[in-house]
mmCIF file of C-alpha atoms in Angstrom:
data_model
loop_
_atom_site.group_PDB
_atom_site.id
_atom_site.type_symbol
_atom_site.label_atom_id
_atom_site.label_comp_id
_atom_site.label_asym_id
_atom_site.label_seq_id
_atom_site.Cartn_x
_atom_site.Cartn_y
_atom_site.Cartn_z
ATOM 1 C CA UNK A 1 59.947 -36.818 -16.469
ATOM 2 C CA UNK A 2 56.700 -35.225 -15.292
ATOM 3 C CA UNK A 3 54.642 -38.128 -16.667
ATOM 4 C CA UNK A 4 56.813 -40.614 -14.779
ATOM 5 C CA UNK A 5 56.517 -38.443 -11.663
ATOM 6 C CA UNK A 6 52.714 -38.392 -11.619
ATOM 7 C CA UNK A 7 52.351 -42.067 -12.563
ATOM 8 C CA UNK A 8 54.721 -43.089 -9.771
ATOM 9 C CA UNK A 9 52.961 -40.803 -7.307
ATOM 10 C CA UNK A 10 49.601 -42.346 -8.207
ATOM 11 C CA UNK A 11 51.003 -45.788 -7.412
ATOM 12 C CA UNK A 12 52.252 -44.566 -4.046
ATOM 13 C CA UNK A 13 48.963 -42.806 -3.221
ATOM 14 C CA UNK A 14 47.009 -46.011 -3.840
ATOM 15 C CA UNK A 15 49.141 -47.763 -1.215
ATOM 16 C CA UNK A 16 49.565 -44.964 1.322
ATOM 17 C CA UNK A 17 46.945 -42.376 2.280
ATOM 18 C CA UNK A 18 49.610 -39.987 3.614
ATOM 19 C CA UNK A 19 50.349 -38.808 0.062
ATOM 20 C CA UNK A 20 48.941 -35.308 -0.561
ATOM 21 C CA UNK A 21 49.402 -32.997 -3.572
ATOM 22 C CA UNK A 22 49.258 -29.198 -3.603
ATOM 23 C CA UNK A 23 49.558 -26.974 -6.650
ATOM 24 C CA UNK A 24 49.598 -23.181 -6.886
ATOM 25 C CA UNK A 25 47.375 -23.262 -9.982
ATOM 26 C CA UNK A 26 49.746 -25.206 -12.248
ATOM 27 C CA UNK A 27 50.095 -28.792 -13.451
ATOM 28 C CA UNK A 28 47.186 -28.747 -15.897
ATOM 29 C CA UNK A 29 47.184 -31.900 -18.080
ATOM 30 C CA UNK A 30 49.505 -33.457 -15.457
ATOM 31 C CA UNK A 31 47.681 -33.602 -12.116
ATOM 32 C CA UNK A 32 44.093 -34.322 -13.247
ATOM 33 C CA UNK A 33 44.421 -38.084 -12.727
ATOM 34 C CA UNK A 34 45.476 -37.549 -9.127
ATOM 35 C CA UNK A 35 42.712 -34.983 -8.466
ATOM 36 C CA UNK A 36 40.005 -37.262 -9.876
ATOM 37 C CA UNK A 37 41.166 -40.367 -7.999
ATOM 38 C CA UNK A 38 42.023 -38.625 -4.702
ATOM 39 C CA UNK A 39 39.904 -35.447 -4.471
ATOM 40 C CA UNK A 40 40.357 -35.289 -0.705
ATOM 41 C CA UNK A 41 44.142 -35.403 -1.015
ATOM 42 C CA UNK A 42 44.530 -32.706 -3.663
ATOM 43 C CA UNK A 43 44.458 -28.941 -3.219
ATOM 44 C CA UNK A 44 44.808 -26.107 -5.719
ATOM 45 C CA UNK A 45 45.519 -23.040 -3.606
ATOM 46 C CA UNK A 46 45.449 -20.668 -6.569
ATOM 47 C CA UNK A 47 48.315 -18.407 -7.597
ATOM 48 C CA UNK A 48 49.635 -18.248 -4.038
ATOM 49 C CA UNK A 49 52.970 -20.058 -3.806
ATOM 50 C CA UNK A 50 53.810 -18.805 -0.324
ATOM 51 C CA UNK A 51 50.480 -20.109 0.963
ATOM 52 C CA UNK A 52 51.006 -23.419 -0.849
ATOM 53 C CA UNK A 53 54.260 -24.028 1.022
ATOM 54 C CA UNK A 54 52.806 -22.912 4.357
ATOM 55 C CA UNK A 55 49.804 -25.219 3.981
ATOM 56 C CA UNK A 56 52.110 -28.061 2.909
ATOM 57 C CA UNK A 57 54.220 -27.626 6.024
ATOM 58 C CA UNK A 58 51.138 -27.730 8.230
ATOM 59 C CA UNK A 59 49.841 -30.895 6.578
ATOM 60 C CA UNK A 60 53.272 -32.506 6.853
ATOM 61 C CA UNK A 61 53.372 -31.756 10.565
ATOM 62 C CA UNK A 62 49.993 -33.536 10.775
ATOM 63 C CA UNK A 63 51.482 -36.710 9.309
ATOM 64 C CA UNK A 64 51.037 -36.217 5.571
ATOM 65 C CA UNK A 65 53.778 -36.543 2.942
ATOM 66 C CA UNK A 66 53.082 -33.473 0.830
ATOM 67 C CA UNK A 67 54.173 -32.851 -2.768
ATOM 68 C CA UNK A 68 54.023 -29.218 -3.931
ATOM 69 C CA UNK A 69 54.144 -29.133 -7.732
ATOM 70 C CA UNK A 70 54.873 -26.134 -9.947
ATOM 71 C CA UNK A 71 57.321 -24.682 -12.468
ATOM 72 C CA UNK A 72 60.732 -24.420 -10.775
ATOM 73 C CA UNK A 73 61.061 -20.640 -10.252
ATOM 74 C CA UNK A 74 57.627 -20.566 -8.631
ATOM 75 C CA UNK A 75 58.181 -23.488 -6.257
ATOM 76 C CA UNK A 76 61.703 -22.499 -5.161
ATOM 77 C CA UNK A 77 62.207 -18.739 -5.401
ATOM 78 C CA UNK A 78 58.873 -16.946 -5.095
ATOM 79 C CA UNK A 79 58.233 -18.741 -1.797
ATOM 80 C CA UNK A 80 61.811 -19.017 -0.531
ATOM 81 C CA UNK A 81 61.137 -17.507 2.896
ATOM 82 C CA UNK A 82 58.397 -20.079 3.565
ATOM 83 C CA UNK A 83 60.666 -22.889 2.355
ATOM 84 C CA UNK A 84 63.463 -21.729 4.626
ATOM 85 C CA UNK A 85 61.366 -21.323 7.775
ATOM 86 C CA UNK A 86 58.324 -23.607 7.424
ATOM 87 C CA UNK A 87 59.945 -26.458 5.512
ATOM 88 C CA UNK A 88 63.727 -26.557 6.094
ATOM 89 C CA UNK A 89 63.928 -25.094 9.606
ATOM 90 C CA UNK A 90 60.971 -27.194 10.780
ATOM 91 C CA UNK A 91 62.431 -30.244 8.979
ATOM 92 C CA UNK A 92 59.048 -31.211 7.553
ATOM 93 C CA UNK A 93 58.250 -33.976 5.071
ATOM 94 C CA UNK A 94 57.460 -31.594 2.233
ATOM 95 C CA UNK A 95 58.593 -32.457 -1.297
ATOM 96 C CA UNK A 96 59.025 -29.428 -3.547
ATOM 97 C CA UNK A 97 58.628 -30.769 -7.074
ATOM 98 C CA UNK A 98 59.765 -28.341 -9.766
ATOM 99 C CA UNK A 99 59.333 -28.903 -13.489
ATOM 100 C CA UNK A 100 61.344 -27.208 -16.223
ATOM 101 C CA UNK A 101 64.999 -27.627 -15.229
ATOM 102 C CA UNK A 102 67.479 -25.177 -16.673
ATOM 103 C CA UNK A 103 66.391 -23.865 -20.058
ATOM 104 C CA UNK A 104 63.504 -26.320 -20.559
ATOM 105 C CA UNK A 105 61.074 -23.391 -20.749
ATOM 106 C CA UNK A 106 63.425 -21.481 -23.031
ATOM 107 C CA UNK A 107 60.881 -19.572 -25.164
ATOM 108 C CA UNK A 108 59.095 -18.269 -22.032
ATOM 109 C CA UNK A 109 62.108 -16.156 -21.161
ATOM 110 C CA UNK A 110 64.314 -15.593 -18.135
ATOM 111 C CA UNK A 111 61.444 -15.560 -15.616
ATOM 112 C CA UNK A 112 60.817 -19.233 -16.411
ATOM 113 C CA UNK A 113 64.453 -20.336 -16.629
ATOM 114 C CA UNK A 114 65.770 -22.348 -13.682
ATOM 115 C CA UNK A 115 69.420 -21.475 -13.342
ATOM 116 C CA UNK A 116 69.860 -20.753 -9.632
ATOM 117 C CA UNK A 117 67.583 -23.335 -8.003
ATOM 118 C CA UNK A 118 70.200 -25.973 -7.150
ATOM 119 C CA UNK A 119 72.400 -23.317 -5.533
ATOM 120 C CA UNK A 120 69.738 -21.876 -3.248
ATOM 121 C CA UNK A 121 68.231 -25.244 -2.319
ATOM 122 C CA UNK A 122 71.566 -26.868 -1.442
ATOM 123 C CA UNK A 123 72.335 -23.906 0.828
ATOM 124 C CA UNK A 124 69.418 -24.787 3.113
ATOM 125 C CA UNK A 125 70.165 -27.065 6.097
ATOM 126 C CA UNK A 126 68.070 -30.273 6.171
ATOM 127 C CA UNK A 127 67.193 -29.964 2.458
ATOM 128 C CA UNK A 128 67.900 -32.919 0.174
ATOM 129 C CA UNK A 129 68.366 -31.874 -3.462
ATOM 130 C CA UNK A 130 67.450 -34.461 -6.096
ATOM 131 C CA UNK A 131 68.068 -33.833 -9.797
ATOM 132 C CA UNK A 132 67.078 -36.937 -11.763
ATOM 133 C CA UNK A 133 68.488 -37.298 -15.268
ATOM 134 C CA UNK A 134 66.005 -39.668 -16.895
ATOM 135 C CA UNK A 135 62.630 -41.313 -16.172
ATOM 136 C CA UNK A 136 64.254 -44.253 -14.368
ATOM 137 C CA UNK A 137 65.965 -41.895 -11.930
ATOM 138 C CA UNK A 138 62.661 -40.028 -11.451
ATOM 139 C CA UNK A 139 60.803 -43.231 -10.540
ATOM 140 C CA UNK A 140 63.461 -44.329 -8.069
ATOM 141 C CA UNK A 141 63.606 -40.949 -6.332
ATOM 142 C CA UNK A 142 59.830 -40.472 -6.109
ATOM 143 C CA UNK A 143 59.374 -44.019 -4.800
ATOM 144 C CA UNK A 144 62.001 -43.517 -2.092
ATOM 145 C CA UNK A 145 60.645 -40.058 -1.240
ATOM 146 C CA UNK A 146 57.573 -41.608 0.418
ATOM 147 C CA UNK A 147 59.536 -42.781 3.458
ATOM 148 C CA UNK A 148 62.442 -40.339 3.289
ATOM 149 C CA UNK A 149 62.740 -38.204 6.407
ATOM 150 C CA UNK A 150 62.998 -34.450 5.991
ATOM 151 C CA UNK A 151 62.356 -31.962 3.191
ATOM 152 C CA UNK A 152 63.279 -32.648 -0.415
ATOM 153 C CA UNK A 153 63.583 -30.650 -3.590
ATOM 154 C CA UNK A 154 63.013 -32.731 -6.745
ATOM 155 C CA UNK A 155 64.136 -31.004 -9.956
ATOM 156 C CA UNK A 156 62.414 -32.399 -13.051
ATOM 157 C CA UNK A 157 63.056 -31.711 -16.714
ATOM 158 C CA UNK A 158 59.883 -31.242 -18.688
ATOM 159 C CA UNK A 159 58.652 -34.186 -20.713
ATOM 160 C CA UNK A 160 59.855 -36.578 -23.367
ATOM 161 C CA UNK A 161 63.363 -37.108 -21.982
ATOM 162 C CA UNK A 162 64.894 -40.402 -23.194
ATOM 163 C CA UNK A 163 65.714 -43.321 -20.923
ATOM 164 C CA UNK A 164 69.486 -43.469 -20.419
ATOM 165 C CA UNK A 165 69.807 -46.235 -17.840
ATOM 166 C CA UNK A 166 69.042 -49.904 -18.338
ATOM 167 C CA UNK A 167 65.716 -51.137 -17.001
ATOM 168 C CA UNK A 168 66.206 -52.399 -13.476
ATOM 169 C CA UNK A 169 68.843 -49.821 -12.579
ATOM 170 C CA UNK A 170 68.550 -49.040 -8.877
ATOM 171 C CA UNK A 171 70.289 -46.641 -6.506
ATOM 172 C CA UNK A 172 69.674 -44.976 -3.165
ATOM 173 C CA UNK A 173 69.131 -41.265 -2.667
ATOM 174 C CA UNK A 174 72.636 -39.850 -2.191
ATOM 175 C CA UNK A 175 74.340 -42.296 -4.535
ATOM 176 C CA UNK A 176 75.880 -41.425 -7.913
ATOM 177 C CA UNK A 177 75.593 -43.865 -10.830
ATOM 178 C CA UNK A 178 78.430 -44.934 -13.132
ATOM 179 C CA UNK A 179 76.752 -44.957 -16.566
ATOM 180 C CA UNK A 180 79.864 -45.827 -18.566
ATOM 181 C CA UNK A 181 83.437 -46.576 -17.549
ATOM 182 C CA UNK A 182 86.297 -44.558 -18.972
ATOM 183 C CA UNK A 183 90.070 -44.758 -19.243
ATOM 184 C CA UNK A 184 90.993 -41.241 -20.383
ATOM 185 C CA UNK A 185 88.703 -38.792 -18.537
ATOM 186 C CA UNK A 186 85.461 -38.453 -16.574
ATOM 187 C CA UNK A 187 82.326 -36.396 -17.129
ATOM 188 C CA UNK A 188 79.962 -35.896 -14.177
ATOM 189 C CA UNK A 189 76.440 -34.745 -15.039
ATOM 190 C CA UNK A 190 73.121 -34.147 -13.346
ATOM 191 C CA UNK A 191 69.485 -33.425 -14.110
ATOM 192 C CA UNK A 192 68.347 -32.693 -17.673
ATOM 193 C CA UNK A 193 71.851 -32.700 -19.174
ATOM 194 C CA UNK A 194 72.335 -36.451 -18.688
ATOM 195 C CA UNK A 195 71.162 -37.040 -22.269
ATOM 196 C CA UNK A 196 73.561 -34.358 -23.549
ATOM 197 C CA UNK A 197 76.431 -35.812 -21.503
ATOM 198 C CA UNK A 198 75.707 -39.279 -22.866
ATOM 199 C CA UNK A 199 75.868 -37.960 -26.431
ATOM 200 C CA UNK A 200 79.166 -36.131 -25.752
ATOM 201 C CA UNK A 201 80.747 -39.285 -24.298
ATOM 202 C CA UNK A 202 79.622 -41.351 -27.299
ATOM 203 C CA UNK A 203 81.009 -38.770 -29.742
ATOM 204 C CA UNK A 204 84.362 -38.861 -27.969
ATOM 205 C CA UNK A 205 84.297 -42.672 -28.086
ATOM 206 C CA UNK A 206 83.894 -42.432 -31.861
ATOM 207 C CA UNK A 207 87.159 -40.470 -31.856
ATOM 208 C CA UNK A 208 88.885 -43.170 -29.824
ATOM 209 C CA UNK A 209 88.749 -41.324 -26.503
ATOM 210 C CA UNK A 210 87.272 -43.209 -23.534
ATOM 211 C CA UNK A 211 85.346 -40.883 -21.203
ATOM 212 C CA UNK A 212 83.566 -42.292 -18.171
ATOM 213 C CA UNK A 213 80.101 -40.882 -17.461
ATOM 214 C CA UNK A 214 78.798 -40.422 -13.921
ATOM 215 C CA UNK A 215 75.186 -39.421 -13.279
ATOM 216 C CA UNK A 216 74.435 -37.547 -10.060
ATOM 217 C CA UNK A 217 70.715 -37.824 -9.212
ATOM 218 C CA UNK A 218 71.351 -36.304 -5.775
ATOM 219 C CA UNK A 219 73.413 -33.118 -5.585
ATOM 220 C CA UNK A 220 72.880 -32.902 -1.814
ATOM 221 C CA UNK A 221 73.984 -35.062 -0.122
ATOM 222 C CA UNK A 222 76.663 -35.516 -2.771
ATOM 223 C CA UNK A 223 78.253 -38.928 -3.264
ATOM 224 C CA UNK A 224 81.706 -37.757 -2.151
ATOM 225 C CA UNK A 225 83.055 -41.300 -1.859
ATOM 226 C CA UNK A 226 82.469 -42.058 -5.533
ATOM 227 C CA UNK A 227 83.913 -38.720 -6.656
ATOM 228 C CA UNK A 228 87.054 -39.220 -4.579
ATOM 229 C CA UNK A 229 87.490 -42.692 -6.123
ATOM 230 C CA UNK A 230 87.447 -41.007 -9.541
ATOM 231 C CA UNK A 231 89.949 -38.367 -8.430
ATOM 232 C CA UNK A 232 92.365 -41.079 -7.300
ATOM 233 C CA UNK A 233 92.633 -42.241 -10.924
ATOM 234 C CA UNK A 234 94.322 -38.912 -11.751
ATOM 235 C CA UNK A 235 92.344 -38.342 -14.959
ATOM 236 C CA UNK A 236 90.792 -35.043 -16.120
ATOM 237 C CA UNK A 237 87.361 -34.427 -14.629
ATOM 238 C CA UNK A 238 84.591 -32.135 -15.861
ATOM 239 C CA UNK A 239 81.010 -31.442 -14.852
ATOM 240 C CA UNK A 240 77.985 -30.669 -17.010
ATOM 241 C CA UNK A 241 74.731 -29.057 -15.905
ATOM 242 C CA UNK A 242 72.051 -26.717 -17.205
ATOM 243 C CA UNK A 243 72.400 -24.375 -14.247
ATOM 244 C CA UNK A 244 74.433 -21.295 -13.394
ATOM 245 C CA UNK A 245 78.137 -21.986 -13.075
ATOM 246 C CA UNK A 246 77.789 -20.614 -9.527
ATOM 247 C CA UNK A 247 76.551 -22.910 -6.798
ATOM 248 C CA UNK A 248 75.406 -26.006 -8.685
ATOM 249 C CA UNK A 249 76.916 -29.429 -9.336
ATOM 250 C CA UNK A 250 80.198 -27.989 -10.609
ATOM 251 C CA UNK A 251 80.658 -25.995 -7.432
ATOM 252 C CA UNK A 252 79.810 -29.013 -5.279
ATOM 253 C CA UNK A 253 82.352 -31.205 -7.103
ATOM 254 C CA UNK A 254 84.970 -28.422 -6.938
ATOM 255 C CA UNK A 255 84.522 -28.360 -3.150
ATOM 256 C CA UNK A 256 85.220 -32.094 -2.993
ATOM 257 C CA UNK A 257 88.328 -31.716 -5.161
ATOM 258 C CA UNK A 258 89.617 -28.803 -3.069
ATOM 259 C CA UNK A 259 89.307 -30.805 0.144
ATOM 260 C CA UNK A 260 90.534 -34.127 -1.274
ATOM 261 C CA UNK A 261 94.227 -33.286 -1.604
ATOM 262 C CA UNK A 262 94.128 -34.621 -5.172
ATOM 263 C CA UNK A 263 95.351 -32.545 -8.117
ATOM 264 C CA UNK A 264 93.405 -33.152 -11.329
ATOM 265 C CA UNK A 265 92.577 -31.082 -14.381
ATOM 266 C CA UNK A 266 89.019 -29.859 -13.865
ATOM 267 C CA UNK A 267 86.471 -27.804 -15.793
ATOM 268 C CA UNK A 268 82.836 -26.884 -15.224
ATOM 269 C CA UNK A 269 80.483 -26.845 -18.200
ATOM 270 C CA UNK A 270 77.495 -24.790 -17.113
ATOM 271 C CA UNK A 271 75.702 -21.563 -17.933
ATOM 272 C CA UNK A 272 77.469 -18.220 -17.449
ATOM 273 C CA UNK A 273 76.804 -16.046 -14.405
ATOM 274 C CA UNK A 274 74.498 -13.678 -16.269
ATOM 275 C CA UNK A 275 70.831 -13.331 -17.196
ATOM 276 C CA UNK A 276 69.813 -14.756 -20.546
ATOM 277 C CA UNK A 277 68.387 -12.161 -22.929
ATOM 278 C CA UNK A 278 68.075 -14.524 -25.875
ATOM 279 C CA UNK A 279 64.736 -16.034 -26.851
ATOM 280 C CA UNK A 280 64.509 -19.477 -28.346
ATOM 281 C CA UNK A 281 64.152 -23.150 -27.609
ATOM 282 C CA UNK A 282 66.383 -25.119 -25.262
ATOM 283 C CA UNK A 283 68.870 -26.255 -27.916
ATOM 284 C CA UNK A 284 69.192 -22.753 -29.377
ATOM 285 C CA UNK A 285 69.889 -21.279 -25.944
ATOM 286 C CA UNK A 286 72.450 -23.970 -25.076
ATOM 287 C CA UNK A 287 74.438 -23.012 -28.177
ATOM 288 C CA UNK A 288 74.110 -19.263 -27.548
ATOM 289 C CA UNK A 289 75.312 -19.694 -23.961
ATOM 290 C CA UNK A 290 78.275 -21.922 -24.802
ATOM 291 C CA UNK A 291 77.062 -25.333 -23.684
ATOM 292 C CA UNK A 292 78.509 -27.072 -26.731
ATOM 293 C CA UNK A 293 80.277 -30.297 -27.597
ATOM 294 C CA UNK A 294 83.085 -28.310 -29.216
ATOM 295 C CA UNK A 295 84.006 -26.705 -25.884
ATOM 296 C CA UNK A 296 84.011 -30.114 -24.179
ATOM 297 C CA UNK A 297 86.054 -31.662 -26.986
ATOM 298 C CA UNK A 298 88.660 -28.901 -26.696
ATOM 299 C CA UNK A 299 89.005 -29.466 -22.937
ATOM 300 C CA UNK A 300 89.438 -33.211 -23.393
ATOM 301 C CA UNK A 301 91.967 -32.873 -26.222
ATOM 302 C CA UNK A 302 94.118 -30.441 -24.237
ATOM 303 C CA UNK A 303 93.883 -32.388 -20.960
ATOM 304 C CA UNK A 304 94.389 -36.064 -21.622
ATOM 305 C CA UNK A 305 97.717 -37.812 -21.994
ATOM 306 C CA UNK A 306 98.310 -38.858 -25.598
#
């Protein structure tokens, strides 16, 4: 996703001189192309995340569209006060671009895991929260971010994620995407678990169970209309995300269900509300923390009408 991000941003910067990039001393092997082509629109502020966000807000108020790039915990949590006051409260055109969604940086330990970012970002007024699930979603969101009014948080995976959507797939920020239609149940996913969700749906199809897959590239504003249309079908619904079970996509969908008046069987597949003390790669940690196909399969088998 990060390669698609920087390539798309380069295209935008060549067309529009408002594009400006700030990094708090990260993005090596990613941002060099931008720095070399636009040295006057690139700034490395050093290991100073709070300053990075403050400078970004100032530049945005001067007419720039500013992208602050770093690993997710350092671009959302270390500088949260500046995001809240300088970016969200002031409603500036700052784009916080975080790489390493969920457990992408698994071996680096809990300090580099990104399990609370969706929750804290969606709690901020004015903040739009984008969680693309594949490179096509990244390109669409970054392209639209140039003229989008107000602050945005863009949650990227790491690199090498497969393309799930067909070429030419388009959507607007705030819209969910129906990846596959289903007759028996629905799975709603976001961010770096879209690939995992796609594999779960295909495995259920091999067992003769039709599960519809919905991708949610924008968790805030959430596409409530599409979710309510799913609820009206009366089928079991579940959510999948590599984020804490508290405050992320599952919570957002649960809020829609609670206010819809519809009664459906519902389950959130996410990470437990605890710190991870295991060390290992992303797939190892998913298994250790219960994000498994077997748990999804059990929910589907006990929920659908046979």
